[in-house]
Every structure is written in C-alpha cells, then in structure tokens.
mmCIF file of C-alpha atoms in Angstrom:
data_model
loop_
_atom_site.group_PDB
_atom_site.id
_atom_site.type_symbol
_atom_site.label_atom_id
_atom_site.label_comp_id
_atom_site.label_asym_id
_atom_site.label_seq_id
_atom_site.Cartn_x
_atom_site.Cartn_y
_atom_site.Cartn_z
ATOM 1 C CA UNK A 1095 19.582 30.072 -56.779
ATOM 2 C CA UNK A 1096 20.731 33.624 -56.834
ATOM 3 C CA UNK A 1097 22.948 35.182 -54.512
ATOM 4 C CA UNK A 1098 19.674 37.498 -52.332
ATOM 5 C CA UNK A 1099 17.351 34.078 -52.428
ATOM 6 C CA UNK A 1100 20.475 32.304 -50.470
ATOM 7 C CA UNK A 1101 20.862 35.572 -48.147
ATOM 8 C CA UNK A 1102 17.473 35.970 -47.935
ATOM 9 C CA UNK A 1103 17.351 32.211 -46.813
ATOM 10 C CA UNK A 1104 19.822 32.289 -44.081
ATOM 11 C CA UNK A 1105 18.640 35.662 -42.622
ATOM 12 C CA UNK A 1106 15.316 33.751 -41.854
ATOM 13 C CA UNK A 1107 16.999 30.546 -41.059
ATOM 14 C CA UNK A 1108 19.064 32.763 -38.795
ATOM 15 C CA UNK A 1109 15.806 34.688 -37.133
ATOM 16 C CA UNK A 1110 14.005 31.074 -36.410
ATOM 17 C CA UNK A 1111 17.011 29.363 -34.930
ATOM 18 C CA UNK A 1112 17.313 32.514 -32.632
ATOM 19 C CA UNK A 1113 13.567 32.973 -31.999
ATOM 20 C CA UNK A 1114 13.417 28.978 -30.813
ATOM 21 C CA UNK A 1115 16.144 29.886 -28.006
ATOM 22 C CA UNK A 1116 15.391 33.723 -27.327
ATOM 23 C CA UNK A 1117 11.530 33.352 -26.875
ATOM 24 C CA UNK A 1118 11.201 31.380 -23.948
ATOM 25 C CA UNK A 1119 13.948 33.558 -22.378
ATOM 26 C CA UNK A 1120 12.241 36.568 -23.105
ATOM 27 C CA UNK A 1121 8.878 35.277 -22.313
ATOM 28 C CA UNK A 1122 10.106 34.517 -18.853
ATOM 29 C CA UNK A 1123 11.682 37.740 -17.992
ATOM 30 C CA UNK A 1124 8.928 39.562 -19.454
ATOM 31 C CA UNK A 1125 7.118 37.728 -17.009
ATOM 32 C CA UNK A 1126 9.133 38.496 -14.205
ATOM 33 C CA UNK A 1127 9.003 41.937 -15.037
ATOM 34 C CA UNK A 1128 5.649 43.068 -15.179
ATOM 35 C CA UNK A 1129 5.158 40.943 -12.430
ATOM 36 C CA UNK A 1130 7.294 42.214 -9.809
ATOM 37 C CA UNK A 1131 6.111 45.489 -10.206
ATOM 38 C CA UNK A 1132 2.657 44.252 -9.203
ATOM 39 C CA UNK A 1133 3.461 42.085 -6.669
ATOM 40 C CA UNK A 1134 5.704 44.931 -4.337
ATOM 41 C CA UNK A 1135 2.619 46.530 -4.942
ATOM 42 C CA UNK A 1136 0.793 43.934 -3.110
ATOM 43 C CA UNK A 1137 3.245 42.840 -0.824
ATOM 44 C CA UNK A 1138 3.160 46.571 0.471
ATOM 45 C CA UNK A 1139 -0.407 46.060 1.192
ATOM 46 C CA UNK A 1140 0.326 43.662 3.835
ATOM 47 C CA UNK A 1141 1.827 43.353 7.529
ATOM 48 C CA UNK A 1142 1.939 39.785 7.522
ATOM 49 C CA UNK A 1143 0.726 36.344 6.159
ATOM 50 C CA UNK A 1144 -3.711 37.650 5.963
ATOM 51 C CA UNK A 1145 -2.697 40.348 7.958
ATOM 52 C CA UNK A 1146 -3.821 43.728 6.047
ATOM 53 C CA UNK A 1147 -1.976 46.388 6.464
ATOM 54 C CA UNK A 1148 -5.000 49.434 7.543
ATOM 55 C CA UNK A 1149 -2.812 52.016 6.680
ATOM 56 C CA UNK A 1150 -3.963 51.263 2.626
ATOM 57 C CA UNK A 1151 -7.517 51.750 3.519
ATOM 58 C CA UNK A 1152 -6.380 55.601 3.632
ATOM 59 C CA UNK A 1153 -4.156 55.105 0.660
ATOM 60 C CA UNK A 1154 -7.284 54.036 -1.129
ATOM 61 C CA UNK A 1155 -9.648 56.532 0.260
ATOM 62 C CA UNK A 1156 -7.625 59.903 -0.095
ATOM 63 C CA UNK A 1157 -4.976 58.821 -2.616
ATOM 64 C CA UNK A 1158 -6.759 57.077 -4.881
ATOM 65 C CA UNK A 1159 -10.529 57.910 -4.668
ATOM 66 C CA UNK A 1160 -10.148 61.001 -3.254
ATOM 67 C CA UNK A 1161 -7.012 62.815 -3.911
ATOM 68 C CA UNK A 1162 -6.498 66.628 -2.757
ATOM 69 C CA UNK A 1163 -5.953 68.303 -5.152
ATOM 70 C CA UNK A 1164 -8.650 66.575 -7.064
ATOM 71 C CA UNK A 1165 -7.367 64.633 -10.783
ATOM 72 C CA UNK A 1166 -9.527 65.579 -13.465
ATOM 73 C CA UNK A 1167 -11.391 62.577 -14.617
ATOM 74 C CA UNK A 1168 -10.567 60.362 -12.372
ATOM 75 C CA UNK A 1169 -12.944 58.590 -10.163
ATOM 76 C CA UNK A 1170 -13.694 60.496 -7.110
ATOM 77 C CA UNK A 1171 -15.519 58.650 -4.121
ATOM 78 C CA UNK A 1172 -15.764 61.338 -1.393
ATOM 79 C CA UNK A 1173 -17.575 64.293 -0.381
ATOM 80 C CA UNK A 1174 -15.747 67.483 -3.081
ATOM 81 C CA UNK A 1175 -16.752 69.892 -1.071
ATOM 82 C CA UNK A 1176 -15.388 68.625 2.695
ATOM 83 C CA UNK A 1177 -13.127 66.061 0.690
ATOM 84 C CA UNK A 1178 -14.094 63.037 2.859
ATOM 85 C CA UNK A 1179 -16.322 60.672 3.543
ATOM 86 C CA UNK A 1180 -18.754 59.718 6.296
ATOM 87 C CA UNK A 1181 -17.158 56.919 8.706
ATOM 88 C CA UNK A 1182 -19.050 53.663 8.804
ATOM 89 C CA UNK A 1183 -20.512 54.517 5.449
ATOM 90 C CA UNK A 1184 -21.545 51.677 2.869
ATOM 91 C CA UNK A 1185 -19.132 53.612 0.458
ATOM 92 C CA UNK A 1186 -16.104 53.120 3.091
ATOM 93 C CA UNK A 1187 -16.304 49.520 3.471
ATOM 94 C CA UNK A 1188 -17.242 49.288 -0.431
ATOM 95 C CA UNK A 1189 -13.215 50.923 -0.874
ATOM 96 C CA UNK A 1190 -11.900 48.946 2.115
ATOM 97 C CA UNK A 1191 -12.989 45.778 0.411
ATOM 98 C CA UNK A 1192 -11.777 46.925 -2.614
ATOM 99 C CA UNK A 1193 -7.938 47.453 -0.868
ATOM 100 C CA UNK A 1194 -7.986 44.148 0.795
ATOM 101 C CA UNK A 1195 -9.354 42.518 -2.798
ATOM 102 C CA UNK A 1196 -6.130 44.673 -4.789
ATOM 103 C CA UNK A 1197 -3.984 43.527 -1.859
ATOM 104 C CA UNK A 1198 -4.890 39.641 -2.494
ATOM 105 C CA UNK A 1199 -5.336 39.936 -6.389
ATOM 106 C CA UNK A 1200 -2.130 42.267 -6.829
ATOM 107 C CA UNK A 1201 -0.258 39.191 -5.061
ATOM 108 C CA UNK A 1202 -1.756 36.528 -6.680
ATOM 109 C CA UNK A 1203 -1.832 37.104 -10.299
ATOM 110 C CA UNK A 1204 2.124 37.825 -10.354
ATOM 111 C CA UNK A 1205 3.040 35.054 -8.667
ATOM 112 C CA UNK A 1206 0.996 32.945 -11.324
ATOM 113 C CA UNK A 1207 2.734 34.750 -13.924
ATOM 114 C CA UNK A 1208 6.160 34.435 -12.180
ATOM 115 C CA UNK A 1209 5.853 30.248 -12.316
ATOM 116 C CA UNK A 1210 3.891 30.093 -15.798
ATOM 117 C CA UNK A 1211 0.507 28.901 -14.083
ATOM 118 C CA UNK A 1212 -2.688 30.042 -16.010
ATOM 119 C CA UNK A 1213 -0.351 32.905 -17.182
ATOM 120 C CA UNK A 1214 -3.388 34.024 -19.861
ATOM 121 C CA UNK A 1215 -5.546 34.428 -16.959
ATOM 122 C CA UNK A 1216 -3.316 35.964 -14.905
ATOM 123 C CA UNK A 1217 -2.172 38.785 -17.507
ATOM 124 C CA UNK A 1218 -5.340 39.168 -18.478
ATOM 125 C CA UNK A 1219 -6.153 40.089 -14.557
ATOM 126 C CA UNK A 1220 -3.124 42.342 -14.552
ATOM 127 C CA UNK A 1221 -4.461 44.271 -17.408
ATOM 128 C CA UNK A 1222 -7.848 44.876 -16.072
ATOM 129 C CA UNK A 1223 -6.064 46.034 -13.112
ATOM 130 C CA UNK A 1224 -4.124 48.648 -15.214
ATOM 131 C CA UNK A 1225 -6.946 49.836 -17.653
ATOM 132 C CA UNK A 1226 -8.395 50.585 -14.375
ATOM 133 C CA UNK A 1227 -5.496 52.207 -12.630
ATOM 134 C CA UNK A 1228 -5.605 54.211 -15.823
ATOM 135 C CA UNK A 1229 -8.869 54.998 -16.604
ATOM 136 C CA UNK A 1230 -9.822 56.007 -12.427
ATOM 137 C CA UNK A 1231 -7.251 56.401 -10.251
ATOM 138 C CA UNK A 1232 -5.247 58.485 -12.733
ATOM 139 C CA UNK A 1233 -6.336 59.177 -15.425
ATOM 140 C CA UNK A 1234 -3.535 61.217 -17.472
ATOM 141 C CA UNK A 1235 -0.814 61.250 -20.743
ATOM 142 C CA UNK A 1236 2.047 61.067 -18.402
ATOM 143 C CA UNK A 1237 0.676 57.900 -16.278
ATOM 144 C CA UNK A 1238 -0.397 56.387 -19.462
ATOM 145 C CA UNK A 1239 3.218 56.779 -21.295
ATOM 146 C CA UNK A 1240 4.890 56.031 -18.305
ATOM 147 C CA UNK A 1241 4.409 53.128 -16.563
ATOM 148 C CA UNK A 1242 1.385 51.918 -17.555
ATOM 149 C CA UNK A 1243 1.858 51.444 -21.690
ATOM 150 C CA UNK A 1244 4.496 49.108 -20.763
ATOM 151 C CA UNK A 1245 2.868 47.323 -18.135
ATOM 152 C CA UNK A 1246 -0.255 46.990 -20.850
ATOM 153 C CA UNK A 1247 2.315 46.096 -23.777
ATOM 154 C CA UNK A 1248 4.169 43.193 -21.425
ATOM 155 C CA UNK A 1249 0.721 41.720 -20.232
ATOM 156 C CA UNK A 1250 -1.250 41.636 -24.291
ATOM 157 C CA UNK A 1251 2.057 39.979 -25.185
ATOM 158 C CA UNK A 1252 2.067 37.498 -22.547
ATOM 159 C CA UNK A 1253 -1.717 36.805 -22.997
ATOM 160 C CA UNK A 1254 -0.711 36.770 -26.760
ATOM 161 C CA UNK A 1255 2.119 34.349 -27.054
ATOM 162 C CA UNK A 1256 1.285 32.543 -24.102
ATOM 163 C CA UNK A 1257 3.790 32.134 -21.595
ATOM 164 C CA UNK A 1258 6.817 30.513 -23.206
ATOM 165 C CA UNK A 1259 8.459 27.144 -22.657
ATOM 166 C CA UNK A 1260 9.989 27.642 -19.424
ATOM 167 C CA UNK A 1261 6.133 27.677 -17.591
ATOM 168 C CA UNK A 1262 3.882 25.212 -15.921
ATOM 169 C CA UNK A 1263 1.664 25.761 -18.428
ATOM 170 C CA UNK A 1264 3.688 24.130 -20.709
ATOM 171 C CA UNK A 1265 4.813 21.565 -18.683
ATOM 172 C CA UNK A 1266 1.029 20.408 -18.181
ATOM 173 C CA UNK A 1267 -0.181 21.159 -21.386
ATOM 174 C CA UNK A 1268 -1.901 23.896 -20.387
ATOM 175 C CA UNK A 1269 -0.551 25.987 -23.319
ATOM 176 C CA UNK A 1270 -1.185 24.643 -27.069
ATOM 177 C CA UNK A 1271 1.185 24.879 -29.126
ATOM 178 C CA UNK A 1272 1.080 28.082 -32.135
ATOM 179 C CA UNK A 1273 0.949 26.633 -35.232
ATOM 180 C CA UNK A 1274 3.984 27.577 -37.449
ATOM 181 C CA UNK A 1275 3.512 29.142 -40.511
ATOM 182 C CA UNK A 1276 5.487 27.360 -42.819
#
C-alpha cells in the first residue's frame, strides 16, 4: 500500500472517529440554538402560565401586519390609507388568534427541539414559521441574510440528520438509524 492510500486511510479513519463523538454534540447545541431564539420569542408573548400578554396583539397588528412606514411586499392587513383597522373586525380577531397561536407554537416547538422529542416535527414547524416571517412580515435581503438563513440552515439540518444521540427520540426509537455508507 502506498504511502497517500495509508494517509488517505487515516484522514477518513480520523473524520469518522471524530464525526461519531462531534455529531451528537453538535446536533444538540444546534438544537439549543435555534431554539432559544424562538422560544424568548415566545416567552415574550406571555405574562404568565396561559396568561397572554395583550400588548402583542398591537405588535402583530402595527408591527407586523401593518407597519408605518409600509415594507414593500410584505403582507399588509390594515386599512393603507388610515393605516388601521376597524375594532371588533373579523380581521382583528383573525391576527389576535394568530398572536396567541405564535405565542403557544413559538414555545412549544423549541422546547421539543431543546429535549430531542419529535425534533423532525418540531424543526419542520420552526421553518414554516420562518419562511413565513420571511416571506410576510419582512420580506427583505438583509432579514433573509441575517437571521433568518441561519435559523433556516440549523432547522433543514436538524430535520435532515435527525436530532442526534443525545435526544428522546433516540432514546425511544423514535429516530432510525442512517444507514452508513460503507
């Protein structure tokens, strides 16, 4: 055996010995992560234990759905000309709901991903919830480079790989193994 087949061999020796240890590490603090950014999010959202906090409604309504000065192409909710909305209207509980539902959801999902419980599902949650902080609420380069490509990146490799050894998925089988290619 020449001298580059036996380096050759113990550089990928090398990278599957460290990949075996590394992974789960990094698959756990790539869950942690992501997920803490979404959960303060949620936590915010809230006064106490199912107590919402109603100063989001107006976080939702002129922040996100109706922001002054208006965001091109994102989704705008309100009246453009008056740049508000009639109270009691269908459309105000419809974005109400929609705060208490991001308040629950943005809570929920990380703290699956945090303990490795139907992490798949959970990522896959979190990156509905940023394709649509994206593509709506705001809708620009700068958002997209910064955060939200990394929250994206962190949640397809999660649902990916799967959440790594140190989960509850694992622990209850909830997470087949990858087959190796060997």
């Amino acid at each position: 055996m020449g001298m580059i087949k036996k380096i050759q061999q113990l550089y990928v020796q090398m990278g599957e010995q460290l990949s075996r240890f590394l992974e789960p590490i990094a698959l756990f603090f790539l869950r942690f992560m992501v997920a803490k950014v979404f959960l303060d999010s949620g936590l915010s959202k809230w006064d106490g234990f199912l107590q919402f906090n109603v100063d989001k409604y107006d976080l939702f309504k002129y922040e996100f759905f109706c922001p002054d000065p208006v965001r091109e192409g994102a989704l705008q909710l309100c009246n453009p000309q008056t740049l508000d909305y009639v109270d009691g209207s269908f459309l105000v509980k419809v974005i109400e709901t929609l705060a208490v539902v991001a308040g629950v959801v943005e809570v929920l999902l990380p703290i699956l991903l945090i303990i490795g419980l139907f992490s798949r599902f959970a990522a896959l949650g979190l990156i509905g919830m940023t394709l649509f902080i994206q593509l709506a609420v705001f809708p620009t380069l700068d958002h997209w480079i910064n955060p939200a490509s990394w929250w994206a990146v962190s949640l397809l490799v999660i649902f990916a790989r799967g959440p790594g050894f140190l989960s509850i998925d694992k622990l209850l089988g909830l997470d087949a193994k990858r087959a190796s290619a060997k």
